[in-house]
Coordinates of C-alpha atoms in Angstrom, one line a residue:
Chain A
Q1 CA -45.0 -8.8 -2.2
V2 CA -42.3 -7.8 1.1
Q3 CA -40.0 -5.6 -1.2
L4 CA -37.1 -3.1 0.4
V5 CA -36.0 -0.4 -2.2
Q6 CA -33.1 1.2 -1.2
S7 CA -31.7 4.7 -2.5
G8 CA -29.5 5.0 -4.9
A9 CA -25.5 5.4 -4.9
E10 CA -23.9 7.9 -2.6
I11 CA -19.9 9.6 -2.8
R12 CA -18.4 10.7 -0.1
K13 CA -15.1 12.4 1.0
P14 CA -13.7 11.2 4.3
G15 CA -14.9 12.3 7.4
A16 CA -18.4 13.1 5.7
S17 CA -21.8 11.8 6.5
V18 CA -23.9 9.5 4.5
K19 CA -27.5 8.7 4.8
V20 CA -29.1 5.2 3.4
S21 CA -33.0 5.2 3.3
C22 CA -35.0 1.7 3.2
Q23 CA -38.8 2.1 2.1
A24 CA -40.8 -1.4 2.8
S25 CA -44.1 -2.7 1.1
G26 CA -45.7 -5.5 1.0
Y27 CA -46.5 -6.0 4.8
T28 CA -46.6 -4.2 8.2
F29 CA -43.9 -2.2 8.5
S30 CA -44.2 -1.7 12.3
D31 CA -44.2 -5.4 12.8
S32 CA -40.9 -6.7 11.9
Y33 CA -37.3 -5.0 13.1
I34 CA -35.1 -3.6 10.5
H35 CA -31.1 -4.6 10.2
W36 CA -28.8 -3.0 8.8
V37 CA -25.6 -5.2 7.0
R38 CA -22.2 -4.3 4.8
Q39 CA -20.6 -5.7 2.9
A40 CA -17.2 -4.6 1.3
P41 CA -15.4 -5.0 -2.1
G42 CA -15.4 -8.5 -2.2
Q43 CA -16.0 -9.1 1.0
G44 CA -18.3 -11.3 3.5
L45 CA -21.1 -9.7 5.1
E46 CA -21.2 -8.1 8.3
W47 CA -24.4 -7.3 10.6
M48 CA -24.1 -3.3 11.8
A49 CA -27.5 -2.5 13.5
W50 CA -31.2 -3.2 14.0
I51 CA -34.4 -0.7 14.4
R52 CA -37.7 -1.9 15.8
P53 CA -39.9 0.5 14.0
G54 CA -42.2 0.0 16.2
N55 CA -41.5 1.8 19.0
G56 CA -38.0 3.1 17.2
G57 CA -35.6 0.6 19.5
T58 CA -32.3 0.3 18.4
N59 CA -29.2 -2.1 18.5
F60 CA -26.0 -1.5 17.3
A61 CA -22.8 -3.6 16.8
K62 CA -20.2 -2.9 19.4
K63 CA -17.7 -1.1 16.1
F64 CA -20.3 1.3 15.0
Q65 CA -21.7 2.0 17.9
G66 CA -22.1 6.3 18.4
R67 CA -20.8 6.5 14.7
V68 CA -24.2 5.2 12.9
T69 CA -27.5 6.7 13.7
L70 CA -31.0 4.8 12.9
T71 CA -34.0 6.4 12.6
R72 CA -37.5 5.4 10.3
D73 CA -40.5 7.0 9.5
T74 CA -43.6 4.5 10.0
S75 CA -46.1 6.8 8.1
I76 CA -44.1 6.5 4.8
G77 CA -42.9 2.8 5.9
T78 CA -39.0 3.8 5.5
A79 CA -36.3 3.1 7.6
Y80 CA -32.8 4.7 7.7
M81 CA -29.1 4.5 8.1
T82 CA -26.8 7.4 8.5
L83 CA -23.4 6.8 8.9
R84 CA -20.7 9.7 9.9
S85 CA -17.1 10.3 9.7
L86 CA -16.7 8.2 6.9
T87 CA -13.3 6.3 6.3
Y88 CA -12.2 4.8 3.3
D89 CA -12.9 1.9 4.8
D90 CA -16.4 2.3 5.0
T91 CA -16.3 1.8 1.0
A92 CA -19.1 -0.5 1.1
L93 CA -22.3 -2.3 -0.2
Y94 CA -25.3 -1.7 2.3
Y95 CA -28.2 -3.7 2.9
C96 CA -31.0 -2.9 5.0
A97 CA -33.3 -6.2 5.5
R98 CA -36.8 -7.7 7.3
E99 CA -36.2 -9.9 10.2
M100 CA -38.7 -13.1 9.5
A101 CA -41.4 -12.5 12.2
V102 CA -42.2 -16.4 12.3
A103 CA -39.0 -17.3 13.1
S104 CA -37.7 -18.1 17.0
T105 CA -34.3 -17.7 15.2
G106 CA -34.7 -14.3 13.6
P107 CA -33.4 -14.4 10.0
F108 CA -33.1 -12.0 7.5
D109 CA -35.7 -13.1 5.3
H110 CA -36.2 -10.3 3.0
W111 CA -33.1 -8.2 1.2
G112 CA -32.9 -4.3 0.1
Q113 CA -31.3 -4.0 -3.6
G114 CA -28.5 -2.7 -1.7
T115 CA -26.7 0.7 -1.8
L116 CA -23.2 1.3 -3.0
V117 CA -21.4 3.9 -0.4
T118 CA -17.9 5.2 -2.0
V119 CA -15.8 6.9 0.3
S120 CA -13.3 8.2 -1.8
S121 CA -11.4 12.3 -1.9
Chain B
E1 CA -18.5 -13.1 19.8
I2 CA -19.5 -15.9 18.1
V3 CA -16.8 -17.6 15.4
L4 CA -18.2 -19.0 12.5
T5 CA -16.2 -21.1 10.4
Q6 CA -17.4 -21.9 6.9
S7 CA -15.8 -25.1 4.8
P8 CA -13.9 -26.0 2.1
A9 CA -13.4 -21.8 0.9
T10 CA -14.5 -23.1 -2.7
L11 CA -16.5 -26.2 -4.0
S12 CA -15.6 -26.7 -8.0
L13 CA -18.3 -29.4 -8.6
S14 CA -19.9 -30.8 -11.9
P15 CA -23.5 -30.6 -12.2
G16 CA -25.6 -33.2 -10.7
E17 CA -23.5 -33.8 -8.0
R18 CA -24.2 -33.0 -4.6
A19 CA -22.6 -30.3 -2.3
T20 CA -21.6 -30.2 1.1
L21 CA -20.9 -26.9 2.8
S22 CA -19.5 -27.1 6.0
C23 CA -19.8 -24.1 9.3
R24 CA -18.7 -25.0 12.4
A25 CA -19.5 -22.8 15.1
S26 CA -16.9 -21.1 18.0
H27 CA -19.5 -21.9 21.1
I28 CA -23.3 -24.1 21.0
I29 CA -25.9 -22.4 19.4
H30 CA -28.7 -24.7 19.3
N31 CA -30.4 -24.4 15.7
Y32 CA -30.3 -20.5 15.6
L33 CA -28.4 -20.6 12.1
A34 CA -29.8 -19.9 8.8
W35 CA -27.8 -20.1 5.3
Y36 CA -27.8 -17.3 2.7
Q37 CA -27.1 -17.8 -1.1
Q38 CA -25.3 -14.9 -2.4
K39 CA -25.4 -14.5 -6.8
P40 CA -22.7 -11.7 -8.3
G41 CA -24.3 -9.2 -7.9
Q42 CA -27.2 -9.8 -6.5
A43 CA -28.6 -9.2 -2.6
P44 CA -28.3 -12.7 -0.2
R45 CA -31.0 -14.9 -0.2
L46 CA -32.6 -16.9 2.7
L47 CA -32.7 -20.5 1.9
I48 CA -32.4 -22.1 5.2
Y49 CA -33.5 -20.9 8.8
D50 CA -33.5 -22.5 12.0
A51 CA -30.8 -24.6 11.1
S52 CA -32.8 -27.0 8.9
K53 CA -36.5 -25.8 7.1
R54 CA -36.4 -24.7 4.2
A55 CA -37.6 -20.8 3.4
T56 CA -40.6 -20.0 1.1
G57 CA -39.8 -21.2 -2.4
V58 CA -36.2 -22.7 -1.9
P59 CA -35.9 -26.0 -4.1
A60 CA -36.0 -29.2 -1.9
R61 CA -32.7 -29.9 -4.0
F62 CA -31.5 -27.4 -0.9
S63 CA -31.3 -29.0 2.8
G64 CA -30.0 -27.9 6.0
S65 CA -28.8 -30.1 9.0
G66 CA -26.9 -30.2 12.3
S67 CA -27.2 -29.0 15.9
G68 CA -24.8 -27.5 18.7
T69 CA -21.7 -26.5 16.7
D70 CA -21.9 -28.2 13.4
F71 CA -24.3 -27.1 10.7
T72 CA -24.4 -28.8 7.1
L73 CA -25.8 -27.1 3.4
T74 CA -26.0 -29.6 1.2
I75 CA -27.1 -28.9 -2.5
N76 CA -28.7 -32.3 -4.1
S77 CA -28.1 -32.4 -7.7
L78 CA -26.5 -29.0 -8.2
E79 CA -27.4 -27.0 -10.8
P80 CA -25.8 -23.9 -13.3
E81 CA -28.2 -21.5 -11.7
D82 CA -26.4 -22.6 -8.2
V83 CA -22.9 -20.6 -8.4
A84 CA -23.3 -18.5 -5.7
V85 CA -21.9 -17.7 -2.1
Y86 CA -22.7 -19.3 0.7
Y87 CA -23.1 -17.7 3.6
C88 CA -24.0 -19.1 7.1
H89 CA -25.6 -17.3 9.7
Q90 CA -26.0 -17.1 13.5
R91 CA -28.1 -15.2 16.2
S92 CA -27.8 -17.0 19.3
D93 CA -24.8 -15.0 20.7
W94 CA -23.0 -11.0 20.6
P95 CA -23.1 -9.3 18.6
P96 CA -27.7 -8.7 18.5
G97 CA -27.6 -9.4 14.9
G98 CA -25.5 -11.9 14.9
T99 CA -22.3 -12.7 12.5
F100 CA -21.8 -14.7 9.3
G101 CA -19.3 -17.5 8.3
R102 CA -17.0 -16.2 5.6
G103 CA -18.8 -18.3 3.0
T104 CA -18.7 -20.8 0.6
K105 CA -18.2 -20.2 -3.2
V106 CA -19.4 -23.1 -5.2
E107 CA -18.4 -23.4 -9.3
I108 CA -20.0 -25.6 -11.7
K109 CA -17.1 -27.8 -13.7

């Protein structure tokens, strides 16, 4: 079965960076886009970026351009999201999600369990 | 950027009742709409995509309808396990990953 397993919770100081991993299994990693979505405490969902594992192509929401880097290691089926210059507003649960390949409208059919990133001095 | 407006913010119903959740888009999005269920402490789960198609394993009491700018998620015969926040999500337009509504919280009386 399809699974996305994310790395554990992180605590960082303001101005630091954090790298979150998302290990995929149960399908061909290169065949589906991986998206990153975050959720601040008690808030809704916010799309951040996607990576196309097959060729490493990326795309970002405007507010994260220049501050987020997405990479992947196809040999181990893992995607990574690095967020730099952290502020208190970046405290959130960060999810990776797989884009459903067979639907033309691109919904996210499998999600990781989420990684809590806390920014605290 | 397309804005999705969900209503009501909270819906409180008794078991067995029908829940009707609305999602309105600021511009036409055709059928590029999905619905997700997020239970407390869990990741979102895809329920409906292409506005009206049920995802794998989703109970038949969940149904989606609509096109253009107005969409509805209906939960027939509400069950206690349906307590969750429901989000709509469009991928018709910028940003590339789409936008989400602010969610409707469904409670059981």
